[in-house]
Tab-separated table of N, CA and C in Angstrom:
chain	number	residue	atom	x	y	z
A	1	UNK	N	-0.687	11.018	-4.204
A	1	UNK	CA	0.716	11.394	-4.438
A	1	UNK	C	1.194	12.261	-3.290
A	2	UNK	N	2.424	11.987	-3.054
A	2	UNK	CA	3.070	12.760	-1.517
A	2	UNK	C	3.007	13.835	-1.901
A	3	UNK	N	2.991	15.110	-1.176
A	3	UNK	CA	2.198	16.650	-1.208
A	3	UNK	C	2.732	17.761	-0.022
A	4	UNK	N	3.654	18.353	-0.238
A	4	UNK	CA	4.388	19.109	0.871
A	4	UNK	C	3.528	20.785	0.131
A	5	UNK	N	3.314	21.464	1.075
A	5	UNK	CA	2.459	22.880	0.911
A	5	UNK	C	3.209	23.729	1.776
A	6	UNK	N	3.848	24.533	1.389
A	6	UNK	CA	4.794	25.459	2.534
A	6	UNK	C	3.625	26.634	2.534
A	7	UNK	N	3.260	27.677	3.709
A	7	UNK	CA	2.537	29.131	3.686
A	7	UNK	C	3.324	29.667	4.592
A	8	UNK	N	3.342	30.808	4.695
A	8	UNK	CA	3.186	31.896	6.324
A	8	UNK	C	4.534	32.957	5.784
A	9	UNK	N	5.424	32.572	4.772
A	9	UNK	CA	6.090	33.243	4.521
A	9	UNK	C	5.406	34.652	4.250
A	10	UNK	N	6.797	35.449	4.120
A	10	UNK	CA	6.121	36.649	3.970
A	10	UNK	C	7.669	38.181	4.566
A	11	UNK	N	7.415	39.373	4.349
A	11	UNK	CA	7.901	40.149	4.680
A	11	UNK	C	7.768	40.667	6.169
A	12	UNK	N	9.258	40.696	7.145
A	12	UNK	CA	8.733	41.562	8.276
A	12	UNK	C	10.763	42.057	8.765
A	13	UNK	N	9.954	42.721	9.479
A	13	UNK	CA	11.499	43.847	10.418
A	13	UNK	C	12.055	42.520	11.046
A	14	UNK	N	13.542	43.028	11.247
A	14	UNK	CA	14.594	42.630	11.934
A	14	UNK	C	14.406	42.581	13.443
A	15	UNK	N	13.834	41.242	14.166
A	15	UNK	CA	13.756	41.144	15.112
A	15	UNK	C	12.284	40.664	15.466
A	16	UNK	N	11.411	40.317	13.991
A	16	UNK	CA	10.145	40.034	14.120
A	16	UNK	C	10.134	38.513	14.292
A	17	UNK	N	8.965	38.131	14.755
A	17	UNK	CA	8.734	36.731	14.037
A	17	UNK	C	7.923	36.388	12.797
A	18	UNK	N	8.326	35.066	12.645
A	18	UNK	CA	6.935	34.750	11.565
A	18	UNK	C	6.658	33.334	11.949
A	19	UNK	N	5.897	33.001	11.800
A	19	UNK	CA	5.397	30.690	11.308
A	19	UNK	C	4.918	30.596	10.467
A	20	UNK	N	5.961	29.300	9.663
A	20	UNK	CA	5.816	28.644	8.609
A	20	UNK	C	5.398	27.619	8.996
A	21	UNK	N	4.154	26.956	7.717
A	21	UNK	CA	3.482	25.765	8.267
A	21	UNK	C	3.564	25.329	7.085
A	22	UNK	N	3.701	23.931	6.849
A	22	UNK	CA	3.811	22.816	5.695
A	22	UNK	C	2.747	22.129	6.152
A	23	UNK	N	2.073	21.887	5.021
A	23	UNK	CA	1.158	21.420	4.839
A	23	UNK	C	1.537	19.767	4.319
A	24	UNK	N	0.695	18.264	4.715
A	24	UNK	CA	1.101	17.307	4.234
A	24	UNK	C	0.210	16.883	4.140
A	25	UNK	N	0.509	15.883	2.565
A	25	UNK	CA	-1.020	14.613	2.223
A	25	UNK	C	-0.569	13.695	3.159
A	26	UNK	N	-1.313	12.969	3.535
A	26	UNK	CA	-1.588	11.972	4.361
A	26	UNK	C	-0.079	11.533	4.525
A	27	UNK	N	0.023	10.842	2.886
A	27	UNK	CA	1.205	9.703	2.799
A	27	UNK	C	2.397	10.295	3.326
A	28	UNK	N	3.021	11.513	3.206
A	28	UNK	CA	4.028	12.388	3.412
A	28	UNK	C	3.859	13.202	4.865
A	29	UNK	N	2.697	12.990	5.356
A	29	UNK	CA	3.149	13.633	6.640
A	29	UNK	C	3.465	12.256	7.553
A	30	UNK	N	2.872	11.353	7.140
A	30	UNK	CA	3.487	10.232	7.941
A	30	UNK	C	4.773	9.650	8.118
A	31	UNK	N	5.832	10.655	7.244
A	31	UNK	CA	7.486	10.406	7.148
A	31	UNK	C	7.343	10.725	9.119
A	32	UNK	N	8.087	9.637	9.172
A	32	UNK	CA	9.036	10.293	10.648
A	32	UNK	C	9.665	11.644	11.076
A	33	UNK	N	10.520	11.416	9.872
A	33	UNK	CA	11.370	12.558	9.496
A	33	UNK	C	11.553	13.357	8.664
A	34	UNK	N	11.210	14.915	9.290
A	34	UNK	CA	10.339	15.982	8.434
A	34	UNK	C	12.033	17.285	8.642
A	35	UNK	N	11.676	17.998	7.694
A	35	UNK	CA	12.943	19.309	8.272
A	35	UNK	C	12.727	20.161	7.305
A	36	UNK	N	12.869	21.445	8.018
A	36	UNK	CA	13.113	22.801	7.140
A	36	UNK	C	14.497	22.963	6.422
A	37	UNK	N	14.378	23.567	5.331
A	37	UNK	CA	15.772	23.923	4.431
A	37	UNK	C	15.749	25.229	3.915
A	38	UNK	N	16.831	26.358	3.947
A	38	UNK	CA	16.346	27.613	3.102
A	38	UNK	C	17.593	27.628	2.168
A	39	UNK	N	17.392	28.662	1.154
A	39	UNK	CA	18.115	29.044	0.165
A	39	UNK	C	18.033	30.147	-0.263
A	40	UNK	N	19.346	31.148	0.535
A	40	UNK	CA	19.297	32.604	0.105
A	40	UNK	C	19.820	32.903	-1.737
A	41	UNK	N	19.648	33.959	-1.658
A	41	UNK	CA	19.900	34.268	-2.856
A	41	UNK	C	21.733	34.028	-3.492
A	42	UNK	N	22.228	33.559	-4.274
A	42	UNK	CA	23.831	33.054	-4.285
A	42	UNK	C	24.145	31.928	-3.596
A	43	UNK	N	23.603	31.074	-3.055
A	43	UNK	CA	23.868	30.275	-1.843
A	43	UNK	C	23.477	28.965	-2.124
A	44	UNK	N	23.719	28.161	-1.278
A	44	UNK	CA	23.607	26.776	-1.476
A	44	UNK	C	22.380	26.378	-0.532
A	45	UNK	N	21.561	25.231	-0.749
A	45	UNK	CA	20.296	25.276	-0.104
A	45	UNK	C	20.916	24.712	1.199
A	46	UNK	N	20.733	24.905	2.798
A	46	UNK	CA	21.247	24.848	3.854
A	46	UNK	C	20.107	24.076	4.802
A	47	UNK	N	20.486	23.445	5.703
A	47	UNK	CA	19.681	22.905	6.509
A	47	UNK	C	19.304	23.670	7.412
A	48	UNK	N	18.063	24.320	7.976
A	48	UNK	CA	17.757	24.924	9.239
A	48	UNK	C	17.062	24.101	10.662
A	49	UNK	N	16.418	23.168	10.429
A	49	UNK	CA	15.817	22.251	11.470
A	49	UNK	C	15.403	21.261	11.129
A	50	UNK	N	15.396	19.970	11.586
A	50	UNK	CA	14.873	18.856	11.734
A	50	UNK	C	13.974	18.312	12.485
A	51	UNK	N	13.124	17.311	12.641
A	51	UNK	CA	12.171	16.906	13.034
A	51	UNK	C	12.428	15.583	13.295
A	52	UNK	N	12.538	14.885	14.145
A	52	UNK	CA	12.199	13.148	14.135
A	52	UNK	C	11.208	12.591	15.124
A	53	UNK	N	10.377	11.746	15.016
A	53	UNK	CA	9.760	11.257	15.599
A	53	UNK	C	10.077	10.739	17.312
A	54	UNK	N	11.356	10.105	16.946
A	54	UNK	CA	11.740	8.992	18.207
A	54	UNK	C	13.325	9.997	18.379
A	55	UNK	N	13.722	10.708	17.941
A	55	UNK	CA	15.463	11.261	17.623
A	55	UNK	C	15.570	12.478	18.733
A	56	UNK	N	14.062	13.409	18.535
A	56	UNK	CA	14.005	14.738	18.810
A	56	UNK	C	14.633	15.765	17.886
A	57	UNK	N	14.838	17.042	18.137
A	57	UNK	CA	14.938	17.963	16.873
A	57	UNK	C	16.460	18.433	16.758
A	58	UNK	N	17.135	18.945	15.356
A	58	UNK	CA	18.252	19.311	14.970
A	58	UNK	C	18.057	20.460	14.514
A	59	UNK	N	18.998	21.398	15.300
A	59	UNK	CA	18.900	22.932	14.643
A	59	UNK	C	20.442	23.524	13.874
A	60	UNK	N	20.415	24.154	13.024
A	60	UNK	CA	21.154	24.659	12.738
A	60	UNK	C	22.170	25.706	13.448
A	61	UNK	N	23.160	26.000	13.227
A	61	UNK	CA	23.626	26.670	14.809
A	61	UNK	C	23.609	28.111	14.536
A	62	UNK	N	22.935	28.848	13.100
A	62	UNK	CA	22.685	29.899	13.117
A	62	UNK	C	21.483	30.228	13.552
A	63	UNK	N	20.490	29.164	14.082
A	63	UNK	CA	18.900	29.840	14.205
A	63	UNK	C	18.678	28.867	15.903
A	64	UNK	N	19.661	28.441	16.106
A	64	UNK	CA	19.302	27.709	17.667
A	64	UNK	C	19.084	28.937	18.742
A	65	UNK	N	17.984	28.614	19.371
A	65	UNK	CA	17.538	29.740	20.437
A	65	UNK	C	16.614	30.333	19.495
A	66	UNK	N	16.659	30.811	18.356
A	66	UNK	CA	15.580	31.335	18.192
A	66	UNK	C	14.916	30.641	16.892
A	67	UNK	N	14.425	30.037	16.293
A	67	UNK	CA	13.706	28.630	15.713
A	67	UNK	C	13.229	27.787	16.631
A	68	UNK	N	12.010	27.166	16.340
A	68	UNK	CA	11.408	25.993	16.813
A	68	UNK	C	11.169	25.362	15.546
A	69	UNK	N	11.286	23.595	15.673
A	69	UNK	CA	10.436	22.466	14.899
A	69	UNK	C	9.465	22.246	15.651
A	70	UNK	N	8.529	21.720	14.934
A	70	UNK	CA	7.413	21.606	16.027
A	70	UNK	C	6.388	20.406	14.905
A	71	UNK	N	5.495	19.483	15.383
A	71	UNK	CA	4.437	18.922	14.255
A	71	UNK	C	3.558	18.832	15.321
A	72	UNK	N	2.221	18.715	14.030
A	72	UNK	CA	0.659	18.781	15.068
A	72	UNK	C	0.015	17.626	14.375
A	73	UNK	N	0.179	16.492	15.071
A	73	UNK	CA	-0.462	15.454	14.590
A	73	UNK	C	-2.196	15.420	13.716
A	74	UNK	N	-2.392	16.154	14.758
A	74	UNK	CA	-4.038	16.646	14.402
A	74	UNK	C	-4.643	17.501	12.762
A	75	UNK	N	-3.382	18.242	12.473
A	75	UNK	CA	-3.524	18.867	11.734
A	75	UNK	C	-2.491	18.664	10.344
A	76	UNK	N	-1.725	17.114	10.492
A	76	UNK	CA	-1.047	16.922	9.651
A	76	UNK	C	0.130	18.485	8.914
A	77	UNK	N	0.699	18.940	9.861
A	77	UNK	CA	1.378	20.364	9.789
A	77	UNK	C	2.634	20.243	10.398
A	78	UNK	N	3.458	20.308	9.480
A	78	UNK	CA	4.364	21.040	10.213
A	78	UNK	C	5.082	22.355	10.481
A	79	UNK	N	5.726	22.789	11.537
A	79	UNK	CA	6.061	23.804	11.614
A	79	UNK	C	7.065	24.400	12.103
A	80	UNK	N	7.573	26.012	11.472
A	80	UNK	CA	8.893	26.236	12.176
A	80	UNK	C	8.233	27.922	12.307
A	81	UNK	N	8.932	27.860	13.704
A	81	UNK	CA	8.376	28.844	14.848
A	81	UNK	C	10.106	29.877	14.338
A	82	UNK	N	9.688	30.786	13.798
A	82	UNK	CA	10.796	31.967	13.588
A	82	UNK	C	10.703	33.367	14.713
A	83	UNK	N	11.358	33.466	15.298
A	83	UNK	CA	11.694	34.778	16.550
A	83	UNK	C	12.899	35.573	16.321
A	84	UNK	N	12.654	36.336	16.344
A	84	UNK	CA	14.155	37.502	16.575
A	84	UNK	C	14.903	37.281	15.175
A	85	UNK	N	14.302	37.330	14.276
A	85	UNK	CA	14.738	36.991	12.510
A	85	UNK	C	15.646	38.215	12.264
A	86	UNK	N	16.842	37.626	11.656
A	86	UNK	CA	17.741	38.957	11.543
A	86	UNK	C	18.163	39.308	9.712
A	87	UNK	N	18.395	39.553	9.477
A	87	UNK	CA	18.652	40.507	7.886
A	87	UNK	C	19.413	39.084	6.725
A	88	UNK	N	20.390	38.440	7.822
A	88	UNK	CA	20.714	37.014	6.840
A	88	UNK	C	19.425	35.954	7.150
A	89	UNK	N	18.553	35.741	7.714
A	89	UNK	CA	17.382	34.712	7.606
A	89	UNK	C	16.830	35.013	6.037
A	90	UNK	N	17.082	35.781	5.380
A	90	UNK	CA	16.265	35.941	4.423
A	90	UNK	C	16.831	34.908	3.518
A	91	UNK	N	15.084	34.384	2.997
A	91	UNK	CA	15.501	33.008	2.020
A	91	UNK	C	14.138	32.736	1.263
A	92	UNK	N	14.445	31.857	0.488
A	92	UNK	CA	13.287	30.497	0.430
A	92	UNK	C	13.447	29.583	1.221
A	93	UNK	N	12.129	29.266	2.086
A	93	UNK	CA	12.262	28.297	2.847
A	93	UNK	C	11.504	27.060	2.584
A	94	UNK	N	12.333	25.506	2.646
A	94	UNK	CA	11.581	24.941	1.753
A	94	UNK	C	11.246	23.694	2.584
A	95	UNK	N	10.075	22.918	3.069
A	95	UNK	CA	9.673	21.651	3.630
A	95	UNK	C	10.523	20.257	3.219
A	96	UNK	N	10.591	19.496	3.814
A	96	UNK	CA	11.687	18.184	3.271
A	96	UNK	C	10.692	17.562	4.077
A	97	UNK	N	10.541	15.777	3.655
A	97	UNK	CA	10.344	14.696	3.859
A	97	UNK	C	11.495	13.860	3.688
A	98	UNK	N	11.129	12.712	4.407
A	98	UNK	CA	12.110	11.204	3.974
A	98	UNK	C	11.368	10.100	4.047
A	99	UNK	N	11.670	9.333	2.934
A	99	UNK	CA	10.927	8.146	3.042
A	99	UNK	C	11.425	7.374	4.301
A	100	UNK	N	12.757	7.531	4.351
A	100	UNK	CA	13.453	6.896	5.617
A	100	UNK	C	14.522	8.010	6.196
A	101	UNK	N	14.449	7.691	7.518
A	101	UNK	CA	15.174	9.126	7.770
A	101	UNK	C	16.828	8.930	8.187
A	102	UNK	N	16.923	10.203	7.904
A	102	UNK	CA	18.026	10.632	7.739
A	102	UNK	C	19.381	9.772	8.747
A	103	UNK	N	20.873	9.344	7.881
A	103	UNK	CA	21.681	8.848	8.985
A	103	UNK	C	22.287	9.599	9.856
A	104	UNK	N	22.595	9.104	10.839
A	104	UNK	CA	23.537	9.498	12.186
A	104	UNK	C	24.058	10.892	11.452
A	105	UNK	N	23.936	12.113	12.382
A	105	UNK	CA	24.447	13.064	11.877
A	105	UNK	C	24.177	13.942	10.590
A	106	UNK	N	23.021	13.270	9.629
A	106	UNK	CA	22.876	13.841	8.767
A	106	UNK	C	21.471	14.392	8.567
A	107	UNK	N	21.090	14.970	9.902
A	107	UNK	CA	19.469	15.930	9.981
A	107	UNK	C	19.422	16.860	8.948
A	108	UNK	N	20.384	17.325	9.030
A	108	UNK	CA	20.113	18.944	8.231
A	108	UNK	C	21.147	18.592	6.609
A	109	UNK	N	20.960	17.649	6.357
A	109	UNK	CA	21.695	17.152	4.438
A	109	UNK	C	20.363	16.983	3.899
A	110	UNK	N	20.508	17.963	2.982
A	110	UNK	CA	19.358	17.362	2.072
A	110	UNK	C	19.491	16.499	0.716
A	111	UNK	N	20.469	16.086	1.097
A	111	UNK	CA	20.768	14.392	0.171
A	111	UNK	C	19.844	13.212	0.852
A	112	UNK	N	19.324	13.827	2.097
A	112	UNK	CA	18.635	12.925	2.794
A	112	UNK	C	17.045	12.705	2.593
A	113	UNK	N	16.635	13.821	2.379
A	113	UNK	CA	15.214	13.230	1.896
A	113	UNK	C	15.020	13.875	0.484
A	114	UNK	N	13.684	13.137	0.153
A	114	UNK	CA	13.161	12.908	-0.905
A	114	UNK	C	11.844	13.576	-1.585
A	115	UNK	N	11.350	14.282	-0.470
A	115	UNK	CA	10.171	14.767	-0.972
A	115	UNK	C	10.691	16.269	-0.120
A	116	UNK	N	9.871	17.575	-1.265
A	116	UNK	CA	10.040	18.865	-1.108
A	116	UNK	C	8.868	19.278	-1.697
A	117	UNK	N	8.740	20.673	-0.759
A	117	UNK	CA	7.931	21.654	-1.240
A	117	UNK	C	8.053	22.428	-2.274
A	118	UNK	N	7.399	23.004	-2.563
A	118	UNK	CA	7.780	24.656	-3.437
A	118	UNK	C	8.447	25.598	-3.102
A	119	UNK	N	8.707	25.980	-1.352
A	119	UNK	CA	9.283	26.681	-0.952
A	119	UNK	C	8.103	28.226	-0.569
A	120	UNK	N	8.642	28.868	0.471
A	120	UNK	CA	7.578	30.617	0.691
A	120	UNK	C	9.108	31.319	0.533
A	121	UNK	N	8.474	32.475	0.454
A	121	UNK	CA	9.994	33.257	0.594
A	121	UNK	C	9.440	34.265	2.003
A	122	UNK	N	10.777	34.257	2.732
A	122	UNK	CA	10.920	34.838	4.007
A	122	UNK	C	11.622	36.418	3.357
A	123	UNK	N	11.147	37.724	3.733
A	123	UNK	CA	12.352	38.755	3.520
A	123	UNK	C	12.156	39.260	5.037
A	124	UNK	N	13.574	39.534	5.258
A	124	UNK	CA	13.517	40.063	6.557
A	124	UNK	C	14.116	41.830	6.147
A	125	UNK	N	13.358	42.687	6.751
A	125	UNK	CA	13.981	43.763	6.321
A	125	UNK	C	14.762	44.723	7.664
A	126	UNK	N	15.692	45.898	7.973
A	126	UNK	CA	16.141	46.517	8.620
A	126	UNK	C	14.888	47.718	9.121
């Protein structure tokens, strides 16, 4: 059964980093198209980065410059590289799959895929 594992979350200062790594069963890391999503507290769940195989990556335009997507074939992982995290990053951050990926323009909709994690929670503090 497809199997998304989010870790690395966790508490740190304004201006820290952190990496989040999703973990995938076989069947689900082999989606093409993989992407991070968070959901602050009151808020609607938001797209932060995308992943495609053949596309290259989609960032959100609040975390561009400082976010990376990134996957490690080797280690069936994916990952998002967090730098210079500021006081609104704080969320649940949650792994996405697609059985088929996402259309023209729609990296960061999560009407688009189909498989999710549990989510880590990120707090960023002052």
């Amino acid at each position: 059964q497809a199997q998304l594992v989010e870790s690395g979350g966790g508490s740190v200062q304004a201006g820290g980093s952190l990496r989040l790594s999703c973990g995938a069963s076989t069947y689900a890391y082999g989606r093409h198209c993989m992407a991070w999503f968070r959901q602050a507290p009151g808020k609607e769940r938001e797209g932060v980065a995308s992943f495609t195989t053949y596309n290259g990556n989609t960032y959100a335009d609040s975390v561009k410059g400082r976010f990376t997507i990134s996957k490690d074939n080797g280690k069936s992982t994916l990952y998002l590289q967090m730098n210079n995290l500021k006081l609104e990053d704080t969320a649940v951050y949650y792994c996405a799959a697609a059985d088929y990926c996402p259309r023209r323009g729609r990296a960061l909709d999560q009407a688009e895929y189909n498989l999710w994690g549990q989510g880590t929670q990120v707090t960023v503090s002052s």
